[in-house]
Amino acid sequence: MNTHKSEKFQATTKTENGVCTVYLRGELDLSVAADFRLVMEPLVGDSELDLVINMKELKYIDSTGIGILLSILKARHGMDVKFTVEDVPPQIQKLFDMTGIAKFFASQENSH
Amino acid sequence: MSDDIQKVIIQLPASAEYVDIVRLNLYGIASKMGFSYEDIEDMKVAVSEACNNSVLYAYEQEDGLVDVIFEVGADALSITVKDEGESFDKVKASGERMTLHDKELSDVQVGGLGFYLMQALMDEVNVISESGKGTVVTLTKKLHLSEERV
């Protein structure tokens, strides 16, 4: 396990069959929050696509990152389109449960 | 075993790019003390949130410094994050129990989760904030060893 090693943040996007998946790597914290917002901005407004964030390789998220996810949830909710997360590592799921953001993701998995 | 507390002190620029350096140091110290993987992850989040507050609120646009003091005790690790900028009343004013659990998505405000996470993840959190003198946040996690160390 190499969890102590700092890994550079990366976001790569793949669009297939009307679903846009953003794969996150490394640590999503205050120092890369602006980069993350920049990647997400054009995708959030696209109501033609379902938006998914894959967190399999995400090592760490702070309250800034959770805040961005929350603003995306709000924007997508307002447009009545989907935004979900997948492959959430246990230590990140714990933070989602603790803060309460988890229920907003869960409520969408049951819709449609 | 002695009750003496040993200190490790690092001083960093109050800039977001250095918060990961605090996490790396924390990992080194906490794993050496014998903390579990889960406890270390909890502390990483809490300490980063304390540093974020200093980076975001303490010095506005000016350059400043953040001191991080690790106090290694026999059965606990305390981490103090200290800046000499403006106090972070903003964070305190947003409430100690700011979570999303009883809220609808439309009522949710982005921000204010950092302080809540610190409290939820650590055994003790102390915040001393004096106007014009900066903020001192001390976070403590107790060490629970399954057996005596040799």
PDB file of C-alpha atoms in Angstrom:
ATOM      1  CA  MET A   1       0.000   0.000   0.000  1.00  0.00           C
ATOM      2  CA  ASN A   2       1.421   3.283  -1.089  1.00  0.00           C
ATOM      3  CA  THR A   3      -1.111   5.640   0.387  1.00  0.00           C
ATOM      4  CA  HIS A   4       1.425   7.979   1.907  1.00  0.00           C
ATOM      5  CA  LYS A   5       2.856   8.893  -1.427  1.00  0.00           C
ATOM      6  CA  SER A   6       1.599  12.156  -2.809  1.00  0.00           C
ATOM      7  CA  GLU A   7       0.213  11.636  -6.284  1.00  0.00           C
ATOM      8  CA  LYS A   8      -0.438  14.461  -8.696  1.00  0.00           C
ATOM      9  CA  PHE A   9      -4.112  15.189  -9.277  1.00  0.00           C
ATOM     10  CA  GLN A  10      -5.483  14.189 -12.660  1.00  0.00           C
ATOM     11  CA  ALA A  11      -8.926  14.231 -14.261  1.00  0.00           C
ATOM     12  CA  THR A  12      -9.568  12.395 -17.540  1.00  0.00           C
ATOM     13  CA  THR A  13     -12.877  12.336 -19.355  1.00  0.00           C
ATOM     14  CA  LYS A  14     -14.516   9.585 -21.418  1.00  0.00           C
ATOM     15  CA  THR A  15     -17.876   9.906 -23.160  1.00  0.00           C
ATOM     16  CA  GLU A  16     -19.749   6.832 -24.325  1.00  0.00           C
ATOM     17  CA  ASN A  17     -23.437   6.095 -25.049  1.00  0.00           C
ATOM     18  CA  GLY A  18     -24.675   9.353 -23.578  1.00  0.00           C
ATOM     19  CA  VAL A  19     -22.681   8.961 -20.363  1.00  0.00           C
ATOM     20  CA  CYS A  20     -19.724  11.162 -19.557  1.00  0.00           C
ATOM     21  CA  THR A  21     -17.368   9.628 -16.998  1.00  0.00           C
ATOM     22  CA  VAL A  22     -14.653  11.677 -15.317  1.00  0.00           C
ATOM     23  CA  TYR A  23     -11.845   9.554 -13.848  1.00  0.00           C
ATOM     24  CA  LEU A  24     -10.052  11.175 -10.912  1.00  0.00           C
ATOM     25  CA  ARG A  25      -6.548  10.302  -9.728  1.00  0.00           C
ATOM     26  CA  GLY A  26      -4.406  11.471  -6.823  1.00  0.00           C
ATOM     27  CA  GLU A  27      -5.400  14.032  -4.219  1.00  0.00           C
ATOM     28  CA  LEU A  28      -8.272  16.444  -4.733  1.00  0.00           C
ATOM     29  CA  ASP A  29      -7.555  19.294  -2.339  1.00  0.00           C
ATOM     30  CA  LEU A  30      -7.534  23.076  -2.166  1.00  0.00           C
ATOM     31  CA  SER A  31      -4.417  23.328  -4.352  1.00  0.00           C
ATOM     32  CA  VAL A  32      -6.140  21.716  -7.371  1.00  0.00           C
ATOM     33  CA  ALA A  33      -9.725  22.841  -6.718  1.00  0.00           C
ATOM     34  CA  ALA A  34      -9.565  25.461  -9.483  1.00  0.00           C
ATOM     35  CA  ASP A  35      -8.273  22.878 -12.016  1.00  0.00           C
ATOM     36  CA  PHE A  36     -11.066  20.483 -11.088  1.00  0.00           C
ATOM     37  CA  ARG A  37     -13.709  23.198 -11.435  1.00  0.00           C
ATOM     38  CA  LEU A  38     -12.343  24.053 -14.874  1.00  0.00           C
ATOM     39  CA  VAL A  39     -12.632  20.426 -16.067  1.00  0.00           C
ATOM     40  CA  MET A  40     -16.155  20.054 -14.694  1.00  0.00           C
ATOM     41  CA  GLU A  41     -17.689  23.375 -15.727  1.00  0.00           C
ATOM     42  CA  PRO A  42     -18.486  22.599 -19.392  1.00  0.00           C
ATOM     43  CA  LEU A  43     -19.699  19.078 -18.484  1.00  0.00           C
ATOM     44  CA  VAL A  44     -22.044  20.175 -15.694  1.00  0.00           C
ATOM     45  CA  GLY A  45     -24.092  22.354 -18.047  1.00  0.00           C
ATOM     46  CA  ASP A  46     -24.583  19.628 -20.661  1.00  0.00           C
ATOM     47  CA  SER A  47     -28.084  18.266 -20.086  1.00  0.00           C
ATOM     48  CA  GLU A  48     -27.745  15.741 -22.938  1.00  0.00           C
ATOM     49  CA  LEU A  49     -25.272  13.635 -20.947  1.00  0.00           C
ATOM     50  CA  ASP A  50     -25.457  11.697 -17.702  1.00  0.00           C
ATOM     51  CA  LEU A  51     -22.464  12.735 -15.607  1.00  0.00           C
ATOM     52  CA  VAL A  52     -20.479  10.219 -13.545  1.00  0.00           C
ATOM     53  CA  ILE A  53     -17.309  10.691 -11.492  1.00  0.00           C
ATOM     54  CA  ASN A  54     -15.184   7.578 -11.062  1.00  0.00           C
ATOM     55  CA  MET A  55     -13.152   7.719  -7.825  1.00  0.00           C
ATOM     56  CA  LYS A  56     -11.327   4.406  -8.001  1.00  0.00           C
ATOM     57  CA  GLU A  57      -7.878   6.053  -8.114  1.00  0.00           C
ATOM     58  CA  LEU A  58      -8.754   9.033  -5.920  1.00  0.00           C
ATOM     59  CA  LYS A  59      -6.554   8.940  -2.836  1.00  0.00           C
ATOM     60  CA  TYR A  60      -7.871  11.877  -0.902  1.00  0.00           C
ATOM     61  CA  ILE A  61     -10.554  14.546  -0.914  1.00  0.00           C
ATOM     62  CA  ASP A  62     -10.942  17.566   1.374  1.00  0.00           C
ATOM     63  CA  SER A  63     -13.908  19.821   2.173  1.00  0.00           C
ATOM     64  CA  THR A  64     -13.072  21.984  -0.845  1.00  0.00           C
ATOM     65  CA  GLY A  65     -13.509  18.960  -3.127  1.00  0.00           C
ATOM     66  CA  ILE A  66     -16.712  17.905  -1.367  1.00  0.00           C
ATOM     67  CA  GLY A  67     -17.937  21.500  -1.750  1.00  0.00           C
ATOM     68  CA  ILE A  68     -17.389  21.341  -5.518  1.00  0.00           C
ATOM     69  CA  LEU A  69     -19.272  18.022  -5.748  1.00  0.00           C
ATOM     70  CA  LEU A  70     -22.085  19.651  -3.824  1.00  0.00           C
ATOM     71  CA  SER A  71     -22.296  22.602  -6.203  1.00  0.00           C
ATOM     72  CA  ILE A  72     -22.363  20.184  -9.159  1.00  0.00           C
ATOM     73  CA  LEU A  73     -25.171  18.228  -7.462  1.00  0.00           C
ATOM     74  CA  LYS A  74     -27.128  21.452  -7.017  1.00  0.00           C
ATOM     75  CA  ALA A  75     -26.621  22.557 -10.613  1.00  0.00           C
ATOM     76  CA  ARG A  76     -27.552  19.146 -12.073  1.00  0.00           C
ATOM     77  CA  HIS A  77     -30.535  18.842  -9.724  1.00  0.00           C
ATOM     78  CA  GLY A  78     -31.756  22.232 -10.946  1.00  0.00           C
ATOM     79  CA  MET A  79     -31.530  20.985 -14.561  1.00  0.00           C
ATOM     80  CA  ASP A  80     -33.167  17.682 -13.596  1.00  0.00           C
ATOM     81  CA  VAL A  81     -30.287  15.595 -14.960  1.00  0.00           C
ATOM     82  CA  LYS A  82     -28.192  12.879 -13.363  1.00  0.00           C
ATOM     83  CA  PHE A  83     -24.899  13.216 -11.505  1.00  0.00           C
ATOM     84  CA  THR A  84     -23.492  10.201  -9.680  1.00  0.00           C
ATOM     85  CA  VAL A  85     -20.217   8.847  -8.289  1.00  0.00           C
ATOM     86  CA  GLU A  86     -18.841   5.306  -8.659  1.00  0.00           C
ATOM     87  CA  ASP A  87     -16.049   3.136  -7.202  1.00  0.00           C
ATOM     88  CA  VAL A  88     -15.786   5.355  -4.116  1.00  0.00           C
ATOM     89  CA  PRO A  89     -12.918   4.158  -1.842  1.00  0.00           C
ATOM     90  CA  PRO A  90     -13.966   3.396   1.760  1.00  0.00           C
ATOM     91  CA  GLN A  91     -12.050   6.287   3.343  1.00  0.00           C
ATOM     92  CA  ILE A  92     -13.776   8.739   0.982  1.00  0.00           C
ATOM     93  CA  GLN A  93     -17.198   7.104   1.415  1.00  0.00           C
ATOM     94  CA  LYS A  94     -16.743   7.625   5.160  1.00  0.00           C
ATOM     95  CA  LEU A  95     -16.401  11.388   4.589  1.00  0.00           C
ATOM     96  CA  PHE A  96     -19.430  11.394   2.271  1.00  0.00           C
ATOM     97  CA  ASP A  97     -21.480   9.636   4.970  1.00  0.00           C
ATOM     98  CA  MET A  98     -20.180  11.903   7.711  1.00  0.00           C
ATOM     99  CA  THR A  99     -20.914  15.156   5.913  1.00  0.00           C
ATOM    100  CA  GLY A 100     -24.259  13.937   4.596  1.00  0.00           C
ATOM    101  CA  ILE A 101     -23.492  14.389   0.876  1.00  0.00           C
ATOM    102  CA  ALA A 102     -23.923  10.601   0.432  1.00  0.00           C
ATOM    103  CA  LYS A 103     -27.706  10.795   0.561  1.00  0.00           C
ATOM    104  CA  PHE A 104     -27.830  13.143  -2.435  1.00  0.00           C
ATOM    105  CA  PHE A 105     -25.876  10.656  -4.529  1.00  0.00           C
ATOM    106  CA  ALA A 106     -27.947   7.730  -3.231  1.00  0.00           C
ATOM    107  CA  SER A 107     -31.268   9.413  -4.028  1.00  0.00           C
ATOM    108  CA  GLN A 108     -30.297   9.624  -7.692  1.00  0.00           C
ATOM    109  CA  GLU A 109     -29.226   6.026  -8.046  1.00  0.00           C
ATOM    110  CA  ASN A 110     -32.802   5.027  -7.332  1.00  0.00           C
ATOM    111  CA  SER A 111     -34.333   7.431  -9.832  1.00  0.00           C
ATOM    112  CA  HIS A 112     -34.872   6.714 -13.568  1.00  0.00           C
TER     113      HIS A 112
ATOM    114  CA  MET B   1       8.371   4.436  28.763  1.00  0.00           C
ATOM    115  CA  SER B   2       8.613   8.108  29.642  1.00  0.00           C
ATOM    116  CA  ASP B   3       5.788  10.622  29.683  1.00  0.00           C
ATOM    117  CA  ASP B   4       7.881  13.199  27.930  1.00  0.00           C
ATOM    118  CA  ILE B   5       6.343  14.812  24.918  1.00  0.00           C
ATOM    119  CA  GLN B   6       8.598  15.224  21.941  1.00  0.00           C
ATOM    120  CA  LYS B   7       7.982  17.915  19.399  1.00  0.00           C
ATOM    121  CA  VAL B   8       8.419  18.061  15.651  1.00  0.00           C
ATOM    122  CA  ILE B   9       7.930  21.543  14.246  1.00  0.00           C
ATOM    123  CA  ILE B  10       7.622  22.549  10.624  1.00  0.00           C
ATOM    124  CA  GLN B  11       7.027  25.995   9.200  1.00  0.00           C
ATOM    125  CA  LEU B  12       5.524  26.422   5.761  1.00  0.00           C
ATOM    126  CA  PRO B  13       4.304  29.169   3.459  1.00  0.00           C
ATOM    127  CA  ALA B  14       0.537  29.698   3.946  1.00  0.00           C
ATOM    128  CA  SER B  15      -0.151  28.340   0.492  1.00  0.00           C
ATOM    129  CA  ALA B  16      -2.349  25.492  -0.730  1.00  0.00           C
ATOM    130  CA  GLU B  17       0.592  23.809  -2.499  1.00  0.00           C
ATOM    131  CA  TYR B  18       2.242  23.023   0.837  1.00  0.00           C
ATOM    132  CA  VAL B  19      -0.675  21.348   2.598  1.00  0.00           C
ATOM    133  CA  ASP B  20       0.292  17.964   1.125  1.00  0.00           C
ATOM    134  CA  ILE B  21       3.703  18.356   2.805  1.00  0.00           C
ATOM    135  CA  VAL B  22       1.897  18.504   6.157  1.00  0.00           C
ATOM    136  CA  ARG B  23       0.023  15.302   5.257  1.00  0.00           C
ATOM    137  CA  LEU B  24       3.287  13.545   4.356  1.00  0.00           C
ATOM    138  CA  ASN B  25       4.891  14.536   7.669  1.00  0.00           C
ATOM    139  CA  LEU B  26       1.782  13.483   9.555  1.00  0.00           C
ATOM    140  CA  TYR B  27       1.850  10.104   7.850  1.00  0.00           C
ATOM    141  CA  GLY B  28       5.463   9.576   8.839  1.00  0.00           C
ATOM    142  CA  ILE B  29       5.008  10.539  12.474  1.00  0.00           C
ATOM    143  CA  ALA B  30       1.665   8.800  13.027  1.00  0.00           C
ATOM    144  CA  SER B  31       2.713   5.527  11.424  1.00  0.00           C
ATOM    145  CA  LYS B  32       5.915   5.521  13.457  1.00  0.00           C
ATOM    146  CA  MET B  33       3.797   5.916  16.610  1.00  0.00           C
ATOM    147  CA  GLY B  34       1.714   2.893  15.634  1.00  0.00           C
ATOM    148  CA  PHE B  35      -1.588   4.502  14.624  1.00  0.00           C
ATOM    149  CA  SER B  36      -3.930   2.415  12.473  1.00  0.00           C
ATOM    150  CA  TYR B  37      -4.443   3.132   8.781  1.00  0.00           C
ATOM    151  CA  GLU B  38      -7.949   4.444   9.486  1.00  0.00           C
ATOM    152  CA  ASP B  39      -6.801   6.768  12.284  1.00  0.00           C
ATOM    153  CA  ILE B  40      -4.075   8.165  10.038  1.00  0.00           C
ATOM    154  CA  GLU B  41      -6.601   8.823   7.262  1.00  0.00           C
ATOM    155  CA  ASP B  42      -8.849  10.632   9.777  1.00  0.00           C
ATOM    156  CA  MET B  43      -5.973  12.784  10.992  1.00  0.00           C
ATOM    157  CA  LYS B  44      -4.891  13.585   7.433  1.00  0.00           C
ATOM    158  CA  VAL B  45      -8.299  15.036   6.676  1.00  0.00           C
ATOM    159  CA  ALA B  46      -8.563  16.970   9.959  1.00  0.00           C
ATOM    160  CA  VAL B  47      -5.070  18.484   9.751  1.00  0.00           C
ATOM    161  CA  SER B  48      -5.551  19.473   6.118  1.00  0.00           C
ATOM    162  CA  GLU B  49      -8.784  21.252   7.018  1.00  0.00           C
ATOM    163  CA  ALA B  50      -6.986  23.210   9.740  1.00  0.00           C
ATOM    164  CA  CYS B  51      -4.265  24.172   7.240  1.00  0.00           C
ATOM    165  CA  ASN B  52      -6.875  25.104   4.624  1.00  0.00           C
ATOM    166  CA  ASN B  53      -8.379  27.568   7.088  1.00  0.00           C
ATOM    167  CA  SER B  54      -5.027  29.269   7.587  1.00  0.00           C
ATOM    168  CA  VAL B  55      -4.333  29.315   3.847  1.00  0.00           C
ATOM    169  CA  LEU B  56      -7.789  30.671   2.978  1.00  0.00           C
ATOM    170  CA  TYR B  57      -8.577  33.114   5.734  1.00  0.00           C
ATOM    171  CA  ALA B  58      -5.451  34.170   7.600  1.00  0.00           C
ATOM    172  CA  TYR B  59      -3.466  36.327   5.253  1.00  0.00           C
ATOM    173  CA  GLU B  60      -5.789  37.541   2.495  1.00  0.00           C
ATOM    174  CA  GLN B  61      -3.477  38.281  -0.435  1.00  0.00           C
ATOM    175  CA  GLU B  62      -0.300  38.708   1.597  1.00  0.00           C
ATOM    176  CA  ASP B  63       2.396  36.110   2.106  1.00  0.00           C
ATOM    177  CA  GLY B  64       2.326  34.450   5.481  1.00  0.00           C
ATOM    178  CA  LEU B  65       3.561  31.436   7.373  1.00  0.00           C
ATOM    179  CA  VAL B  66       1.898  28.497   9.049  1.00  0.00           C
ATOM    180  CA  ASP B  67       3.523  26.622  11.924  1.00  0.00           C
ATOM    181  CA  VAL B  68       2.621  22.978  12.389  1.00  0.00           C
ATOM    182  CA  ILE B  69       3.685  21.441  15.687  1.00  0.00           C
ATOM    183  CA  PHE B  70       3.421  17.685  16.177  1.00  0.00           C
ATOM    184  CA  GLU B  71       3.505  16.705  19.854  1.00  0.00           C
ATOM    185  CA  VAL B  72       4.331  13.046  20.174  1.00  0.00           C
ATOM    186  CA  GLY B  73       3.169  11.657  23.517  1.00  0.00           C
ATOM    187  CA  ALA B  74       3.156   8.137  24.872  1.00  0.00           C
ATOM    188  CA  ASP B  75      -0.524   7.607  24.142  1.00  0.00           C
ATOM    189  CA  ALA B  76      -1.613  10.523  21.955  1.00  0.00           C
ATOM    190  CA  LEU B  77      -0.611  12.727  19.050  1.00  0.00           C
ATOM    191  CA  SER B  78      -1.481  16.424  19.145  1.00  0.00           C
ATOM    192  CA  ILE B  79      -1.112  18.565  16.086  1.00  0.00           C
ATOM    193  CA  THR B  80      -1.205  22.341  16.382  1.00  0.00           C
ATOM    194  CA  VAL B  81      -1.714  24.521  13.319  1.00  0.00           C
ATOM    195  CA  LYS B  82      -0.887  28.140  13.975  1.00  0.00           C
ATOM    196  CA  ASP B  83      -1.023  31.272  11.878  1.00  0.00           C
ATOM    197  CA  GLU B  84      -0.595  34.929  12.690  1.00  0.00           C
ATOM    198  CA  GLY B  85      -3.152  36.358  10.338  1.00  0.00           C
ATOM    199  CA  GLU B  86      -6.772  37.352  10.761  1.00  0.00           C
ATOM    200  CA  SER B  87      -8.872  35.107  12.951  1.00  0.00           C
ATOM    201  CA  PHE B  88     -11.202  32.726  11.245  1.00  0.00           C
ATOM    202  CA  ASP B  89     -14.505  33.887  12.717  1.00  0.00           C
ATOM    203  CA  LYS B  90     -16.139  33.046   9.443  1.00  0.00           C
ATOM    204  CA  VAL B  91     -15.563  29.388  10.036  1.00  0.00           C
ATOM    205  CA  LYS B  92     -16.753  29.441  13.604  1.00  0.00           C
ATOM    206  CA  ALA B  93     -19.802  31.484  12.729  1.00  0.00           C
ATOM    207  CA  SER B  94     -20.905  28.831  10.259  1.00  0.00           C
ATOM    208  CA  GLY B  95     -21.692  26.564  13.193  1.00  0.00           C
ATOM    209  CA  GLU B  96     -20.088  23.622  14.846  1.00  0.00           C
ATOM    210  CA  ARG B  97     -22.609  21.101  13.585  1.00  0.00           C
ATOM    211  CA  MET B  98     -22.786  22.163   9.982  1.00  0.00           C
ATOM    212  CA  THR B  99     -23.725  18.996   8.097  1.00  0.00           C
ATOM    213  CA  LEU B 100     -26.060  18.194   5.254  1.00  0.00           C
ATOM    214  CA  HIS B 101     -28.003  15.448   7.010  1.00  0.00           C
ATOM    215  CA  ASP B 102     -31.185  17.365   7.720  1.00  0.00           C
ATOM    216  CA  LYS B 103     -31.121  19.509   4.607  1.00  0.00           C
ATOM    217  CA  GLU B 104     -32.659  19.445   1.165  1.00  0.00           C
ATOM    218  CA  LEU B 105     -30.290  19.927  -1.758  1.00  0.00           C
ATOM    219  CA  SER B 106     -31.864  23.290  -2.556  1.00  0.00           C
ATOM    220  CA  ASP B 107     -31.118  24.558   0.989  1.00  0.00           C
ATOM    221  CA  VAL B 108     -27.524  23.407   1.054  1.00  0.00           C
ATOM    222  CA  GLN B 109     -24.747  25.959   1.258  1.00  0.00           C
ATOM    223  CA  VAL B 110     -21.339  25.087  -0.050  1.00  0.00           C
ATOM    224  CA  GLY B 111     -18.622  25.616   2.546  1.00  0.00           C
ATOM    225  CA  GLY B 112     -18.366  25.226   6.306  1.00  0.00           C
ATOM    226  CA  LEU B 113     -17.813  21.482   6.239  1.00  0.00           C
ATOM    227  CA  GLY B 114     -14.128  21.710   7.168  1.00  0.00           C
ATOM    228  CA  PHE B 115     -14.645  22.603  10.793  1.00  0.00           C
ATOM    229  CA  TYR B 116     -17.265  19.912  11.191  1.00  0.00           C
ATOM    230  CA  LEU B 117     -14.896  17.288   9.772  1.00  0.00           C
ATOM    231  CA  MET B 118     -12.151  18.272  12.241  1.00  0.00           C
ATOM    232  CA  GLN B 119     -14.526  17.728  15.154  1.00  0.00           C
ATOM    233  CA  ALA B 120     -15.943  14.503  13.816  1.00  0.00           C
ATOM    234  CA  LEU B 121     -12.584  12.903  13.070  1.00  0.00           C
ATOM    235  CA  MET B 122     -10.468  13.846  16.112  1.00  0.00           C
ATOM    236  CA  ASP B 123     -10.823  13.089  19.822  1.00  0.00           C
ATOM    237  CA  GLU B 124     -10.232  16.714  20.813  1.00  0.00           C
ATOM    238  CA  VAL B 125     -10.313  19.988  18.918  1.00  0.00           C
ATOM    239  CA  ASN B 126      -9.342  23.320  20.440  1.00  0.00           C
ATOM    240  CA  VAL B 127      -9.548  26.582  18.566  1.00  0.00           C
ATOM    241  CA  ILE B 128      -8.143  29.806  19.917  1.00  0.00           C
ATOM    242  CA  SER B 129      -8.781  32.725  17.652  1.00  0.00           C
ATOM    243  CA  GLU B 130      -7.887  36.272  18.620  1.00  0.00           C
ATOM    244  CA  SER B 131      -8.655  39.162  16.362  1.00  0.00           C
ATOM    245  CA  GLY B 132      -5.452  40.381  14.719  1.00  0.00           C
ATOM    246  CA  LYS B 133      -3.325  37.778  16.488  1.00  0.00           C
ATOM    247  CA  GLY B 134      -4.145  34.759  14.421  1.00  0.00           C
ATOM    248  CA  THR B 135      -5.596  31.362  15.026  1.00  0.00           C
ATOM    249  CA  VAL B 136      -4.294  28.305  16.856  1.00  0.00           C
ATOM    250  CA  VAL B 137      -6.034  25.009  16.200  1.00  0.00           C
ATOM    251  CA  THR B 138      -4.987  21.989  18.256  1.00  0.00           C
ATOM    252  CA  LEU B 139      -6.150  18.534  17.215  1.00  0.00           C
ATOM    253  CA  THR B 140      -5.601  15.452  19.386  1.00  0.00           C
ATOM    254  CA  LYS B 141      -5.960  11.772  18.583  1.00  0.00           C
ATOM    255  CA  LYS B 142      -5.494   9.088  21.215  1.00  0.00           C
ATOM    256  CA  LEU B 143      -3.432   6.074  20.428  1.00  0.00           C
ATOM    257  CA  HIS B 144      -5.180   2.771  21.040  1.00  0.00           C
ATOM    258  CA  LEU B 145      -2.738  -0.062  20.856  1.00  0.00           C
ATOM    259  CA  SER B 146      -4.087  -3.567  20.716  1.00  0.00           C
ATOM    260  CA  GLU B 147      -1.084  -4.778  22.681  1.00  0.00           C
ATOM    261  CA  GLU B 148       1.915  -3.318  24.442  1.00  0.00           C
ATOM    262  CA  ARG B 149       4.721  -2.371  22.154  1.00  0.00           C
ATOM    263  CA  VAL B 150       8.024  -4.063  22.679  1.00  0.00           C
TER     264      VAL B 150
END
